[in-house]
């Protein structure tokens, strides 16, 4: 093992700098911490290719069974988003300093929460990569660095969000598990993970028969416990600027804004779920995230970090858990003002029926060539004033 600091330079700033840009997790980044050592040749790992990501260095690897693994740098490189001429300017330096708003060990806690909720996950470790000839041309970026190390596809073969959506459109025998997705999204909200756009998910077929049933596998947990401190970040997070940067705390400040990056997928991936479904799912999440689960999750951090941070994180997580009762109904109402429903390219029968009190019953069923009605695909009752509009997209 090696005892190192992720970045003691982050503490070498003035009090004025901290007041303007935040204290954040500077002490966590600068703390000397014990890391396990990983040597590629000893672990039978072979580099395959560099991964994507503008601000993170990542390297894909394979083992002897051809299973894929990935290194993802704990250190971030936000200057990469700038043209070459701007990468040494003060703006790039400010963005680099803002990495202290992220909690570098947060990903280690997520598997315990995920197990409690039944959310698929990888099993990351944070390791120090020693120089090794097997690193080859990647030595410059990865030798003597600290990286997150995890399975690339923990549940086996998976596909992207865009490919999963295409599969749903292609065949109505294919479906996604919307309740499982909602549970995963409640976990994101609980953990303050604001960056949950479509590329942060992979999808596995859990049915393995005629038709596919896709379950989402969340990935990339860089923004769990993200905080917003300092004058300038707080201005940036004002409601009329970028409130998604509101930061982690004991309360979920603005659940709609926190979910901004998921705005293109949350609505369509929960459009079969009723208000009662949301209530039942929220009840399940709150009951599953027990005090014991929270304490066990935080103990997955290195002991040096646990000792200095767990009391405050425990308090915040326990209060946030209870706040789900208040905030998820608000997010349900926000998402369900306008409901988008899309059929597949196969045959379906859509039935719209007025019911009592101005409600609209919507049913979509499979239909055979000889017009025999088959499996029910969607059934919802839209209720004013929550549901103001439905957009129905028919394919064929």
Short mmCIF file of C-alpha atoms in Angstrom, two decimals:
data_model
loop_
_atom_site.label_atom_id
_atom_site.label_comp_id
_atom_site.label_asym_id
_atom_site.label_seq_id
_atom_site.Cartn_x
_atom_site.Cartn_y
_atom_site.Cartn_z
CA UNK A 1 0.00 0.00 0.00
CA UNK A 2 0.96 3.64 -0.39
CA UNK A 3 0.07 6.61 1.81
CA UNK A 4 -0.49 9.66 -0.33
CA UNK A 5 -2.49 12.85 -0.69
CA UNK A 6 -4.78 13.32 -3.67
CA UNK A 7 -3.88 16.99 -3.85
CA UNK A 8 -2.34 18.90 -0.94
CA UNK A 9 -2.03 21.92 -3.24
CA UNK A 10 -5.76 22.54 -2.81
CA UNK A 11 -5.12 23.66 0.77
CA UNK A 12 -2.42 26.10 -0.31
CA UNK A 13 -4.82 28.92 -1.07
CA UNK A 14 -5.68 32.07 0.84
CA UNK A 15 -8.67 32.64 3.08
CA UNK A 16 -10.01 35.10 0.51
CA UNK A 17 -9.79 32.41 -2.17
CA UNK A 18 -11.74 30.00 0.04
CA UNK A 19 -14.41 32.60 0.74
CA UNK A 20 -14.82 33.28 -2.98
CA UNK A 21 -14.56 29.72 -4.32
CA UNK A 22 -15.42 27.62 -1.30
CA UNK A 23 -13.79 25.57 1.44
CA UNK A 24 -15.43 22.54 -0.19
CA UNK A 25 -13.68 19.22 0.44
CA UNK A 26 -10.14 20.65 0.43
CA UNK A 27 -9.22 18.81 3.63
CA UNK A 28 -10.40 15.53 2.12
CA UNK A 29 -8.37 16.04 -1.05
CA UNK A 30 -5.25 16.99 0.92
CA UNK A 31 -5.47 14.26 3.60
CA UNK A 32 -2.78 11.58 3.55
CA UNK A 33 -4.64 8.36 2.78
CA UNK A 34 -3.61 4.71 2.42
CA UNK A 35 -4.25 3.24 -1.05
CA UNK A 36 -3.82 -0.34 -2.26
CA UNK A 37 -1.20 -0.74 -4.97
CA UNK A 38 -2.03 -2.24 -8.36
CA UNK A 39 0.58 -3.64 -10.73
CA UNK A 40 -0.80 -4.65 -14.12
CA UNK A 41 1.50 -7.64 -14.66
CA UNK A 42 0.66 -9.09 -11.25
CA UNK A 43 -3.08 -8.65 -11.87
CA UNK A 44 -2.98 -10.17 -15.39
CA UNK A 45 -4.43 -7.00 -16.88
CA UNK A 46 -3.66 -5.72 -20.37
CA UNK A 47 -4.41 -2.17 -21.61
CA UNK A 48 -6.88 -2.08 -24.48
CA UNK A 49 -7.63 1.54 -25.37
CA UNK A 50 -8.24 4.97 -23.92
CA UNK A 51 -11.79 5.73 -22.87
CA UNK A 52 -13.84 8.82 -23.51
CA UNK A 53 -14.42 11.78 -21.24
CA UNK A 54 -13.18 15.33 -21.61
CA UNK A 55 -12.20 15.93 -17.99
CA UNK A 56 -11.24 12.41 -16.89
CA UNK A 57 -8.39 10.22 -18.09
CA UNK A 58 -9.69 6.67 -18.51
CA UNK A 59 -8.13 3.45 -19.74
CA UNK A 60 -9.94 0.25 -20.69
CA UNK A 61 -8.26 -3.05 -19.84
CA UNK A 62 -8.94 -6.76 -20.28
CA UNK A 63 -8.08 -9.72 -18.06
CA UNK A 64 -7.35 -13.33 -19.00
CA UNK A 65 -11.07 -14.10 -19.29
CA UNK A 66 -11.52 -11.12 -21.65
CA UNK A 67 -13.57 -9.31 -19.03
CA UNK A 68 -13.19 -5.55 -19.35
CA UNK A 69 -12.07 -3.24 -16.56
CA UNK A 70 -11.44 0.48 -16.49
CA UNK A 71 -9.16 2.98 -14.77
CA UNK A 72 -10.69 6.42 -14.29
CA UNK A 73 -8.49 9.19 -12.93
CA UNK A 74 -9.52 10.65 -9.60
CA UNK A 75 -7.86 13.88 -10.66
CA UNK A 76 -9.87 15.87 -13.18
CA UNK A 77 -8.59 17.90 -16.12
CA UNK A 78 -11.22 20.56 -16.88
CA UNK A 79 -8.78 22.56 -19.00
CA UNK A 80 -9.31 19.93 -21.70
CA UNK A 81 -12.66 21.49 -22.53
CA UNK A 82 -10.87 24.70 -23.60
CA UNK A 83 -8.97 25.41 -26.82
CA UNK A 84 -5.20 24.93 -26.43
CA UNK A 85 -4.58 28.68 -26.12
CA UNK A 86 -6.82 28.99 -23.06
CA UNK A 87 -5.60 25.98 -21.09
CA UNK A 88 -3.07 27.96 -19.05
CA UNK A 89 -5.37 30.90 -18.24
CA UNK A 90 -6.80 31.77 -14.84
CA UNK A 91 -10.23 30.47 -15.92
CA UNK A 92 -8.82 26.98 -16.41
CA UNK A 93 -7.15 27.27 -13.01
CA UNK A 94 -10.44 28.17 -11.35
CA UNK A 95 -12.16 25.18 -12.94
CA UNK A 96 -9.30 22.96 -11.80
CA UNK A 97 -9.71 24.25 -8.26
CA UNK A 98 -13.44 23.49 -8.40
CA UNK A 99 -12.66 19.77 -8.32
CA UNK A 100 -12.62 20.28 -4.53
CA UNK A 101 -16.43 20.57 -4.67
CA UNK A 102 -16.51 16.83 -5.43
CA UNK A 103 -15.99 14.15 -2.79
CA UNK A 104 -13.30 11.88 -4.27
CA UNK A 105 -14.22 8.80 -2.21
CA UNK A 106 -17.98 9.00 -2.70
CA UNK A 107 -18.09 6.25 -5.34
CA UNK A 108 -16.89 3.74 -2.73
CA UNK A 109 -20.06 4.26 -0.68
CA UNK A 110 -22.55 3.79 -3.52
CA UNK A 111 -22.58 -0.05 -3.76
CA UNK A 112 -23.95 -0.39 -0.22
CA UNK A 113 -26.82 1.99 -0.95
CA UNK A 114 -27.42 0.25 -4.28
CA UNK A 115 -27.55 -3.20 -2.67
CA UNK A 116 -30.13 -1.96 -0.18
CA UNK A 117 -32.30 -0.64 -3.02
CA UNK A 118 -31.68 -3.39 -5.58
CA UNK A 119 -29.94 -1.02 -8.00
CA UNK A 120 -27.28 -2.63 -10.26
CA UNK A 121 -23.76 -1.33 -9.67
CA UNK A 122 -20.06 -1.86 -10.18
CA UNK A 123 -17.70 -2.47 -7.25
CA UNK A 124 -15.08 0.25 -7.48
CA UNK A 125 -11.79 0.48 -5.66
CA UNK A 126 -9.38 3.40 -5.53
CA UNK A 127 -5.85 2.23 -6.28
CA UNK A 128 -2.34 3.54 -6.82
CA UNK A 129 -0.95 2.34 -10.16
CA UNK A 130 2.75 1.55 -9.99
CA UNK A 131 4.97 1.77 -13.09
CA UNK A 132 4.82 -1.39 -15.16
CA UNK A 133 6.09 -2.21 -18.65
CA UNK A 134 2.61 -3.52 -19.49
CA UNK A 135 1.32 0.05 -19.30
CA UNK A 136 3.35 0.76 -22.42
CA UNK A 137 2.36 3.99 -24.16
CA UNK A 138 -0.13 4.75 -21.39
CA UNK A 139 2.56 5.07 -18.71
CA UNK A 140 2.76 8.85 -19.07
CA UNK A 141 -0.88 9.30 -18.07
CA UNK A 142 -1.35 6.45 -15.60
CA UNK A 143 1.91 5.37 -13.93
CA UNK A 144 2.23 6.75 -10.38
CA UNK A 145 -1.37 7.99 -10.35
CA UNK A 146 -4.42 7.30 -8.21
CA UNK A 147 -7.41 5.92 -10.10
CA UNK A 148 -10.85 4.47 -9.65
CA UNK A 149 -10.72 0.83 -10.76
CA UNK A 150 -13.93 -1.03 -11.62
CA UNK A 151 -15.65 -3.49 -13.93
CA UNK A 152 -16.73 -1.86 -17.17
CA UNK A 153 -19.88 -4.00 -17.53
CA UNK A 154 -20.62 -5.45 -14.08
CA UNK A 155 -23.78 -7.28 -15.20
CA UNK A 156 -22.39 -8.49 -18.51
CA UNK A 157 -23.14 -7.23 -22.00
CA UNK A 158 -24.95 -3.89 -22.00
CA UNK A 159 -26.06 -1.23 -24.47
CA UNK A 160 -26.27 2.55 -24.48
CA UNK A 161 -29.38 4.57 -23.72
CA UNK A 162 -29.85 5.52 -27.38
CA UNK A 163 -29.68 1.88 -28.47
CA UNK A 164 -32.13 0.89 -25.74
CA UNK A 165 -34.62 3.55 -26.87
CA UNK A 166 -34.23 2.30 -30.45
CA UNK A 167 -34.98 -1.26 -29.30
CA UNK A 168 -38.18 -0.10 -27.56
CA UNK A 169 -39.29 1.66 -30.74
CA UNK A 170 -38.47 -1.33 -32.92
CA UNK A 171 -40.51 -3.97 -31.07
CA UNK A 172 -43.23 -3.79 -28.41
CA UNK A 173 -42.02 -7.12 -27.01
CA UNK A 174 -39.12 -5.06 -25.66
CA UNK A 175 -39.65 -3.03 -22.50
CA UNK A 176 -37.72 -1.29 -19.75
CA UNK A 177 -38.22 -1.68 -16.03
CA UNK A 178 -39.56 1.76 -15.15
CA UNK A 179 -39.99 1.06 -11.43
CA UNK A 180 -36.35 -0.03 -11.18
CA UNK A 181 -35.33 3.16 -12.99
CA UNK A 182 -37.33 5.29 -10.56
CA UNK A 183 -35.69 3.59 -7.58
CA UNK A 184 -32.28 4.34 -9.09
CA UNK A 185 -33.24 7.97 -9.65
CA UNK A 186 -34.44 8.35 -6.06
CA UNK A 187 -31.03 7.09 -5.01
CA UNK A 188 -29.41 9.78 -7.19
CA UNK A 189 -31.53 12.47 -5.54
CA UNK A 190 -30.74 11.10 -2.08
CA UNK A 191 -27.00 11.21 -2.85
CA UNK A 192 -27.12 14.64 -4.49
CA UNK A 193 -25.85 13.24 -7.79
CA UNK A 194 -26.93 15.92 -10.27
CA UNK A 195 -25.17 14.60 -13.40
CA UNK A 196 -27.44 11.74 -14.53
CA UNK A 197 -27.87 12.34 -18.27
CA UNK A 198 -28.47 9.52 -20.73
CA UNK A 199 -24.81 8.65 -21.23
CA UNK A 200 -24.48 7.90 -17.51
CA UNK A 201 -26.48 4.70 -17.96
CA UNK A 202 -25.97 1.30 -19.53
CA UNK A 203 -28.82 -1.14 -20.07
CA UNK A 204 -28.86 -4.92 -19.60
CA UNK A 205 -31.48 -7.41 -20.73
CA UNK A 206 -32.63 -9.23 -17.58
CA UNK A 207 -35.27 -11.36 -19.32
CA UNK A 208 -33.19 -13.35 -21.82
CA UNK A 209 -36.20 -14.65 -23.75
CA UNK A 210 -38.62 -13.50 -26.44
CA UNK A 211 -38.47 -9.78 -26.18
CA UNK A 212 -36.09 -7.93 -23.91
CA UNK A 213 -36.60 -6.35 -20.50
CA UNK A 214 -34.01 -3.65 -19.93
CA UNK A 215 -32.77 -2.62 -16.52
CA UNK A 216 -30.62 0.47 -16.07
CA UNK A 217 -27.10 0.26 -14.68
CA UNK A 218 -25.99 3.69 -13.40
CA UNK A 219 -22.34 4.58 -13.91
CA UNK A 220 -19.90 7.45 -13.23
CA UNK A 221 -20.47 8.61 -9.66
CA UNK A 222 -18.21 11.68 -9.72
CA UNK A 223 -20.89 14.07 -8.44
CA UNK A 224 -22.16 12.17 -5.38
CA UNK A 225 -21.99 14.51 -2.31
CA UNK A 226 -21.07 17.46 -4.59
CA UNK A 227 -21.14 20.68 -2.54
CA UNK A 228 -21.63 24.31 -3.43
CA UNK A 229 -19.66 26.71 -1.23
CA UNK A 230 -18.08 30.10 -1.73
CA UNK A 231 -19.51 33.33 -3.08
CA UNK A 232 -19.08 32.72 -6.81
CA UNK A 233 -20.42 29.12 -6.88
CA UNK A 234 -23.44 30.23 -4.87
CA UNK A 235 -24.14 32.98 -7.40
CA UNK A 236 -23.83 30.42 -10.20
CA UNK A 237 -26.41 28.22 -8.44
CA UNK A 238 -29.06 30.94 -8.15
CA UNK A 239 -32.51 29.82 -9.39
CA UNK A 240 -32.34 31.91 -12.56
CA UNK A 241 -28.77 30.83 -13.49
CA UNK A 242 -27.74 27.17 -12.93
CA UNK A 243 -29.58 25.81 -9.87
CA UNK A 244 -28.51 22.24 -10.65
CA UNK A 245 -25.28 23.20 -8.84
CA UNK A 246 -27.21 23.71 -5.58
CA UNK A 247 -24.97 21.25 -3.74
CA UNK A 248 -25.39 18.41 -1.26
CA UNK A 249 -26.80 19.19 2.17
CA UNK A 250 -29.25 18.01 4.79
CA UNK A 251 -32.17 19.18 2.62
CA UNK A 252 -32.96 18.57 -1.04
CA UNK A 253 -33.19 22.23 -1.99
CA UNK A 254 -34.69 22.12 -5.48
CA UNK A 255 -35.41 18.61 -6.71
CA UNK A 256 -36.49 19.77 -10.18
CA UNK A 257 -33.25 21.66 -10.78
CA UNK A 258 -31.15 18.88 -9.26
CA UNK A 259 -32.51 16.58 -11.96
CA UNK A 260 -31.92 19.01 -14.85
CA UNK A 261 -29.32 16.85 -16.61
CA UNK A 262 -31.78 13.95 -16.67
CA UNK A 263 -34.59 16.07 -18.13
CA UNK A 264 -34.60 14.25 -21.48
CA UNK A 265 -34.96 10.79 -19.98
CA UNK A 266 -36.78 11.03 -16.64
CA UNK A 267 -40.15 11.82 -18.20
CA UNK A 268 -40.16 9.13 -20.88
CA UNK A 269 -38.61 6.50 -18.59
CA UNK A 270 -41.33 6.95 -15.94
CA UNK A 271 -44.36 7.64 -18.16
CA UNK A 272 -46.13 4.41 -17.16
CA UNK A 273 -45.92 5.17 -13.44
CA UNK A 274 -48.81 6.67 -11.51
CA UNK A 275 -48.76 8.95 -8.51
CA UNK A 276 -49.38 5.87 -6.36
CA UNK A 277 -46.41 4.08 -7.97
CA UNK A 278 -44.20 7.00 -7.01
CA UNK A 279 -45.50 6.94 -3.43
CA UNK A 280 -44.92 3.20 -3.06
CA UNK A 281 -41.43 3.49 -4.53
CA UNK A 282 -40.53 6.40 -2.27
CA UNK A 283 -41.77 4.49 0.79
CA UNK A 284 -39.62 1.53 -0.25
CA UNK A 285 -36.53 3.71 -0.74
CA UNK A 286 -36.86 5.47 2.61
CA UNK A 287 -37.45 2.20 4.49
CA UNK A 288 -34.52 0.53 2.72
CA UNK A 289 -32.02 3.32 3.42
CA UNK A 290 -31.76 2.53 7.12
CA UNK A 291 -29.36 4.12 9.58
CA UNK A 292 -27.34 0.90 9.45
CA UNK A 293 -27.09 1.07 5.64
CA UNK A 294 -25.87 4.67 5.81
CA UNK A 295 -23.25 3.85 8.44
CA UNK A 296 -22.05 0.75 6.58
CA UNK A 297 -21.76 2.67 3.30
CA UNK A 298 -19.62 5.41 4.82
CA UNK A 299 -17.29 2.83 6.37
CA UNK A 300 -16.30 1.80 2.84
CA UNK A 301 -14.22 4.97 2.67
CA UNK A 302 -10.56 4.86 3.76
CA UNK A 303 -10.33 5.01 7.55
CA UNK A 304 -8.47 8.34 7.47
CA UNK A 305 -11.36 9.92 5.56
CA UNK A 306 -14.12 8.17 7.49
CA UNK A 307 -12.86 9.48 10.83
CA UNK A 308 -13.02 13.12 9.76
CA UNK A 309 -16.18 13.14 7.63
CA UNK A 310 -18.64 10.44 8.68
CA UNK A 311 -20.49 12.30 11.43
CA UNK A 312 -21.52 15.19 9.18
CA UNK A 313 -22.29 12.96 6.20
CA UNK A 314 -24.39 10.63 8.38
CA UNK A 315 -26.41 13.54 9.69
CA UNK A 316 -27.00 14.95 6.22
CA UNK A 317 -27.94 11.61 4.68
CA UNK A 318 -30.41 10.74 7.43
CA UNK A 319 -32.15 14.10 7.04
CA UNK A 320 -32.09 13.85 3.22
CA UNK A 321 -33.64 10.42 3.40
CA UNK A 322 -36.66 11.80 5.23
CA UNK A 323 -36.82 14.76 2.85
CA UNK A 324 -37.57 12.33 0.00
CA UNK A 325 -41.13 12.10 1.37
CA UNK A 326 -41.60 15.82 0.70
CA UNK A 327 -39.62 16.26 -2.50
CA UNK A 328 -40.49 13.26 -4.69
CA UNK A 329 -44.20 14.21 -4.93
CA UNK A 330 -43.02 17.62 -6.10
CA UNK A 331 -40.86 16.05 -8.78
CA UNK A 332 -43.71 13.76 -9.84
CA UNK A 333 -45.94 16.79 -10.40
CA UNK A 334 -43.19 18.57 -12.34
CA UNK A 335 -42.54 15.63 -14.67
CA UNK A 336 -46.21 14.85 -15.21
CA UNK A 337 -47.49 18.26 -16.26
CA UNK A 338 -46.83 17.14 -19.83
CA UNK A 339 -46.64 13.41 -20.52
CA UNK A 340 -44.94 12.05 -23.64
CA UNK A 341 -46.04 8.57 -24.72
CA UNK A 342 -44.48 6.81 -27.70
CA UNK A 343 -45.63 3.60 -29.34
CA UNK A 344 -43.44 1.14 -31.25
CA UNK A 345 -43.17 0.26 -34.94
CA UNK A 346 -45.33 -2.82 -34.35
CA UNK A 347 -49.16 -2.97 -34.24
CA UNK A 348 -50.86 -1.37 -31.24
CA UNK A 349 -54.33 -0.25 -30.30
CA UNK A 350 -54.63 3.03 -28.42
CA UNK A 351 -57.77 3.69 -26.39
CA UNK A 352 -58.61 7.10 -24.93
CA UNK A 353 -61.64 7.33 -22.69
CA UNK A 354 -63.14 10.12 -20.61
CA UNK A 355 -63.86 9.10 -17.03
CA UNK A 356 -65.34 10.86 -14.03
CA UNK A 357 -64.15 14.28 -12.89
CA UNK A 358 -62.43 15.18 -16.16
CA UNK A 359 -59.95 12.32 -16.04
CA UNK A 360 -58.63 10.64 -19.17
CA UNK A 361 -57.94 6.89 -19.27
CA UNK A 362 -55.16 5.88 -21.66
CA UNK A 363 -54.55 2.29 -22.69
CA UNK A 364 -52.14 0.88 -25.25
CA UNK A 365 -52.28 -2.81 -26.15
CA UNK A 366 -50.62 -5.13 -28.64
CA UNK A 367 -52.83 -6.11 -31.56
CA UNK A 368 -52.41 -9.00 -33.98
CA UNK A 369 -52.69 -9.01 -37.79
CA UNK A 370 -56.32 -10.11 -37.50
CA UNK A 371 -56.96 -7.32 -34.98
CA UNK A 372 -57.07 -9.49 -31.87
CA UNK A 373 -56.18 -7.41 -28.81
CA UNK A 374 -53.22 -8.81 -26.89
CA UNK A 375 -50.93 -7.81 -24.04
CA UNK A 376 -51.61 -4.50 -22.27
CA UNK A 377 -48.54 -2.28 -22.72
CA UNK A 378 -49.59 0.88 -20.89
CA UNK A 379 -52.51 1.90 -18.70
CA UNK A 380 -52.77 5.29 -17.03
CA UNK A 381 -55.46 7.62 -15.82
CA UNK A 382 -54.49 11.25 -16.31
CA UNK A 383 -55.82 13.59 -13.66
CA UNK A 384 -56.18 17.37 -13.73
CA UNK A 385 -54.74 19.63 -12.53
CA UNK A 386 -51.47 17.65 -12.28
CA UNK A 387 -51.60 16.25 -15.82
CA UNK A 388 -52.18 19.21 -18.13
CA UNK A 389 -51.18 17.71 -21.48
CA UNK A 390 -50.43 14.38 -23.13
CA UNK A 391 -48.41 14.03 -26.33
CA UNK A 392 -48.97 10.74 -28.10
CA UNK A 393 -46.44 9.72 -30.76
CA UNK A 394 -47.67 6.88 -32.98
CA UNK A 395 -45.29 4.84 -35.11
CA UNK A 396 -45.90 2.03 -37.53
#
